[in-house]
Coordinates of C-alpha atoms in Angstrom, one line a residue:
M392 CA 120.5 104.6 124.8
P393 CA 118.1 105.3 122.0
N394 CA 117.8 108.8 120.7
Y395 CA 114.1 109.9 120.4
E396 CA 112.6 113.2 119.5
A397 CA 108.8 113.7 119.7
P398 CA 107.3 114.7 116.3
L399 CA 105.7 118.1 115.9
Q400 CA 101.9 117.8 116.4
F401 CA 100.6 121.3 116.2
K402 CA 101.5 125.0 116.0
Q403 CA 99.8 127.8 117.7
Q404 CA 100.4 131.5 117.2
M405 CA 98.7 134.3 119.3
T406 CA 98.6 138.0 118.5
G407 CA 96.8 140.9 120.0
Y408 CA 96.7 144.5 121.1
H409 CA 95.7 146.4 124.2
I410 CA 94.5 150.1 124.3
V411 CA 93.8 151.8 127.7
D412 CA 93.1 155.4 128.7
T413 CA 92.5 156.9 132.1
M414 CA 90.7 160.3 132.4
K415 CA 90.6 162.3 135.6
F416 CA 88.0 164.8 136.8
M417 CA 87.1 166.9 139.9
D418 CA 90.7 167.5 141.0
D419 CA 91.6 163.9 140.3
R420 CA 89.0 162.6 142.8
L421 CA 87.0 161.0 140.0
Q422 CA 88.8 158.7 137.5
L423 CA 87.4 156.8 134.5
T424 CA 89.4 154.0 132.8
L425 CA 88.4 152.6 129.4
G426 CA 90.2 149.8 127.6
L427 CA 90.0 147.3 124.8
H428 CA 91.9 144.1 124.1
M429 CA 91.8 142.1 120.9
H430 CA 93.2 138.6 120.7
S431 CA 93.7 136.3 117.6
S432 CA 94.8 132.7 117.8
A433 CA 95.9 130.5 114.8
Y434 CA 96.0 126.8 115.5
T435 CA 97.4 124.4 112.9
R436 CA 97.7 120.6 113.3
V437 CA 100.3 118.9 111.2
G438 CA 98.7 117.8 107.9
Q439 CA 95.5 119.6 108.5
K440 CA 94.1 123.1 107.7
R441 CA 94.7 126.1 109.9
Q442 CA 91.9 127.1 112.3
D443 CA 91.5 130.7 113.6
S444 CA 89.7 132.0 116.7
R445 CA 89.2 135.6 117.8
A446 CA 87.9 137.5 120.8
T447 CA 87.6 141.2 121.8
S448 CA 87.4 142.1 125.5
P449 CA 86.5 145.5 127.0
T450 CA 87.6 146.9 130.3
Y451 CA 86.1 149.9 132.2
A452 CA 86.4 151.2 135.7
L453 CA 85.2 154.2 137.8
S454 CA 86.7 155.3 141.1
Y455 CA 85.9 158.2 143.4
K456 CA 87.8 159.5 146.4
F457 CA 85.3 160.3 149.2
T458 CA 88.1 161.6 151.4
P459 CA 91.9 161.6 151.1
D460 CA 91.9 158.2 152.9
V461 CA 88.8 156.5 151.5
M462 CA 88.1 155.5 147.9
G463 CA 85.3 153.5 146.2
Y464 CA 85.4 151.8 142.8
I465 CA 83.4 149.7 140.4
S466 CA 84.9 147.8 137.5
H467 CA 84.1 145.4 134.6
S468 CA 86.8 143.4 132.9
E469 CA 86.9 140.6 130.4
S470 CA 89.7 138.2 129.6
F471 CA 90.1 134.9 127.6
N472 CA 92.4 132.0 127.0
A473 CA 93.4 130.4 123.8
G474 CA 91.0 128.3 121.8
T475 CA 90.5 124.7 122.9
L476 CA 91.2 121.7 120.6
V477 CA 88.4 119.1 120.7
S478 CA 90.1 115.8 121.2
G479 CA 89.1 112.3 122.4
A480 CA 87.1 109.5 120.8
G481 CA 83.4 109.9 120.3
Y482 CA 83.1 113.6 119.5
K483 CA 81.5 114.4 116.2
N484 CA 83.5 117.7 116.0
A485 CA 86.9 116.1 117.0
G486 CA 89.7 118.2 115.6
D487 CA 87.8 121.5 115.8
V488 CA 89.1 124.4 117.8
L489 CA 86.5 126.0 120.1
P490 CA 86.6 129.8 120.5
P491 CA 88.6 131.4 123.3
A492 CA 86.7 130.9 126.6
K493 CA 85.8 134.4 128.0
T494 CA 85.8 135.3 131.6
K495 CA 83.7 138.3 132.7
Q496 CA 84.3 140.0 136.0
N497 CA 82.3 142.7 137.8
E498 CA 83.7 144.1 141.0
I499 CA 82.8 146.8 143.6
G500 CA 85.0 147.7 146.4
F501 CA 86.5 150.2 148.9
K502 CA 90.1 151.1 149.8
Y503 CA 91.3 152.8 153.0
T504 CA 94.8 154.2 153.5
N505 CA 96.2 155.8 156.6
K506 CA 99.7 156.0 158.1
G507 CA 101.2 153.1 156.1
L508 CA 98.1 151.0 156.4
L509 CA 96.1 149.8 153.3
A510 CA 92.8 147.9 153.6
T511 CA 90.7 146.7 150.7
L512 CA 87.2 145.3 150.8
S513 CA 85.9 144.0 147.5
F514 CA 82.8 142.1 146.2
F515 CA 83.1 140.3 142.9
D516 CA 81.0 138.3 140.5
I517 CA 82.8 136.3 137.8
E518 CA 81.3 134.3 134.9
Q519 CA 83.5 132.0 132.9
A520 CA 82.6 130.1 129.7
N521 CA 83.0 126.3 130.0
N522 CA 83.2 123.5 127.5
I523 CA 80.6 120.8 128.0
D524 CA 79.3 117.7 126.1
V525 CA 76.2 118.3 124.1
Q526 CA 74.1 115.6 122.5
Q527 CA 72.6 116.4 119.1
G528 CA 70.5 113.5 117.9
S529 CA 72.8 110.4 118.0
D530 CA 76.0 112.5 117.8
R531 CA 78.0 113.9 120.7
Y532 CA 79.7 117.3 120.5
Q533 CA 82.0 119.2 122.7
L534 CA 80.8 122.8 122.7
Q535 CA 81.4 126.1 124.5
D536 CA 77.9 126.0 125.9
G537 CA 78.6 125.8 129.7
R538 CA 79.2 128.3 132.4
I539 CA 81.0 128.5 135.8
R540 CA 80.2 131.4 138.2
H541 CA 82.3 132.7 141.1
K542 CA 80.7 135.1 143.6
G543 CA 82.4 136.3 146.8
V544 CA 84.0 138.9 149.0
E545 CA 87.6 139.5 149.9
L546 CA 89.3 141.5 152.6
A547 CA 93.0 142.4 152.5
V548 CA 94.9 144.4 155.0
G549 CA 98.6 145.3 155.1
G550 CA 101.1 147.8 156.3
K551 CA 103.7 148.7 158.9
L552 CA 103.8 147.6 162.5
G553 CA 107.0 149.6 163.2
D554 CA 110.2 150.8 161.7
K555 CA 111.3 147.2 160.9
W556 CA 108.1 145.2 160.9
N557 CA 105.5 144.7 158.2
F558 CA 102.4 142.5 157.9
S559 CA 99.8 141.5 155.3
T560 CA 96.7 139.4 155.8
G561 CA 93.7 138.4 153.7
L562 CA 90.5 136.5 154.1
S563 CA 88.1 135.5 151.3
Y564 CA 84.8 133.8 150.9
L565 CA 84.0 132.2 147.5
D566 CA 80.8 130.7 146.2
A567 CA 82.0 128.9 143.0
T568 CA 79.4 126.8 141.3
Y569 CA 78.7 125.2 137.9
D570 CA 76.1 127.5 136.6
K571 CA 75.3 125.7 133.3
T572 CA 76.1 122.0 132.7
Q573 CA 75.0 119.2 130.3
N574 CA 71.2 118.9 130.7
G575 CA 71.5 120.9 133.9
Q576 CA 72.8 117.8 135.7
Y577 CA 75.3 119.6 137.9
D578 CA 73.8 123.1 138.0
G579 CA 74.4 124.7 141.4
V580 CA 77.1 122.2 142.4
V581 CA 80.3 123.6 143.9
E582 CA 83.2 123.6 141.4
S583 CA 85.8 121.0 142.0
G584 CA 88.9 122.3 144.0
R585 CA 87.3 125.6 145.0
P586 CA 87.1 126.1 148.8
K587 CA 84.6 128.5 150.3
W588 CA 87.1 130.0 152.8
A589 CA 90.8 130.9 152.3
G590 CA 93.1 133.1 154.2
S591 CA 96.7 134.1 154.8
L592 CA 98.9 136.0 157.3
M593 CA 102.5 137.1 156.7
L594 CA 104.8 138.9 159.1
R595 CA 108.1 140.3 157.8
Y596 CA 111.1 141.7 159.7
D597 CA 113.8 143.8 157.9
A598 CA 116.7 144.3 160.2
D599 CA 118.4 146.7 157.8
E600 CA 118.9 147.1 154.0
T601 CA 120.7 143.8 153.7
F602 CA 118.9 141.3 156.0
G603 CA 115.3 140.3 156.2
A604 CA 113.1 137.4 157.5
F605 CA 109.5 136.4 157.2
G606 CA 106.9 133.9 158.4
R607 CA 103.7 133.0 156.6
V608 CA 100.6 131.0 157.4
V609 CA 98.3 130.0 154.5
Y610 CA 94.8 128.5 155.2
T611 CA 92.7 126.6 152.6
G612 CA 89.2 125.4 153.4
S613 CA 87.6 122.2 152.6
A614 CA 87.0 121.7 148.8
P615 CA 85.0 119.1 146.8
V616 CA 86.0 116.7 144.0
L617 CA 83.8 114.8 141.5
Y618 CA 80.8 117.1 141.8
E619 CA 80.7 117.1 145.6
K620 CA 81.0 113.3 145.8
F621 CA 84.1 113.7 148.0
W622 CA 85.5 116.6 150.0
A623 CA 89.2 117.2 150.7
P624 CA 89.7 118.4 154.3
S625 CA 90.9 122.0 155.1
Y626 CA 94.5 122.6 156.0
A627 CA 97.0 125.3 157.1
V628 CA 100.7 125.5 156.0
V629 CA 103.5 127.5 157.6
D630 CA 106.4 128.8 155.5
V631 CA 109.5 130.7 156.9
G632 CA 112.5 132.3 155.2
V633 CA 115.4 134.7 155.3
E634 CA 117.0 137.0 152.7
Y635 CA 120.3 138.6 152.4
K636 CA 121.1 141.4 149.9
T637 CA 124.6 142.2 148.7
K638 CA 126.6 143.1 145.6
I639 CA 128.6 140.9 143.3
D640 CA 131.1 142.9 141.2
R641 CA 128.9 146.0 141.8
L642 CA 125.8 144.2 140.7
P643 CA 122.8 143.9 143.1
A644 CA 122.4 140.3 144.3
K645 CA 120.0 138.5 146.7
F646 CA 120.4 135.2 148.5
S647 CA 117.3 133.5 149.9
L648 CA 116.7 130.5 152.1
T649 CA 113.1 129.4 152.4
C650 CA 111.5 126.4 154.2
Y651 CA 108.1 125.5 152.8
N652 CA 105.7 123.5 154.9
L653 CA 107.8 124.0 158.0
F654 CA 105.9 121.4 160.1
N655 CA 105.8 118.8 157.3
K656 CA 102.1 118.6 157.3
S657 CA 100.3 116.1 155.1
Y658 CA 97.2 117.2 153.2
W659 CA 95.3 116.7 150.0
M660 CA 95.5 119.2 147.1
I661 CA 93.1 119.4 144.2
A662 CA 94.3 120.5 140.8
R663 CA 93.4 120.2 137.1
G664 CA 89.8 119.5 137.7
D665 CA 89.2 116.4 139.8
N666 CA 92.8 115.2 140.2
L667 CA 93.8 114.7 143.9
Y668 CA 97.5 115.0 144.9
L669 CA 99.3 114.3 148.2
S670 CA 100.9 117.5 149.5
T671 CA 104.6 118.4 149.0
P672 CA 106.6 117.5 152.2
R673 CA 108.8 120.0 154.0
T674 CA 111.0 121.5 151.3
I675 CA 114.1 123.8 151.7
A676 CA 115.0 126.0 148.8
V677 CA 118.2 128.1 148.3
T678 CA 118.1 130.7 145.6
M679 CA 120.3 133.5 144.3
S680 CA 119.4 136.3 141.9
V681 CA 121.6 139.0 140.3
D682 CA 120.3 142.2 138.6
F683 CA 122.2 143.1 135.5

């Protein structure tokens, strides 16, 4: 058989730092968190010059305990990914590296804790920069001049049902749309692969410190592809599993047996933009982990 090794095409190096401080007031009922993250990315294609991109992201949050059981909070955070290489025929700026695409998230929520129960209700608004095609005269460019917006609400509840039983459940509503597109063509259209409704329910049983079992249902609502030209139907998948904890030569170890998609349900999944994939069939996985 021929021996083939792919040639090196590019190098990318990322560095950064993160500074966070939390201040407490009024007997710890009021907390203020401030943070700053700086990111630098160096992208070098073989035989071409190095291209740098940088981004700085702040984080701040304020929380207040109304009672020992009820807390409210507001927060703002920003994050980013690495710069994007412009590739493909027809772009005047092919070979350029676009700046890191920032994501800005604002959130307000409430948390309730009581007797092993934790409930969280949150409202969020997320803006994400998006690369789009921009026509300038007779030339076509790919620029970071678009925007995607996610607005929604999420409810999560979890806790104990007894000495050996635990549960967790969640329900979310998401309004994800293209907020700024080329010439406004798809403004307001639902983002591909983003369902409006999603939810999950998990029940876990721990017989003792060594043996446990769980069952889980995950629901995904209908989602569009190709700018709402087609819609993938909603689906629900059931997973079950068991775990056994022991020791191997005094080292903690865990054996797990999990069955994904227990009822072998067929459904369509959307990933990487507008790519449609047939679901994974019933899958059984056996894993072992050891803590050194």
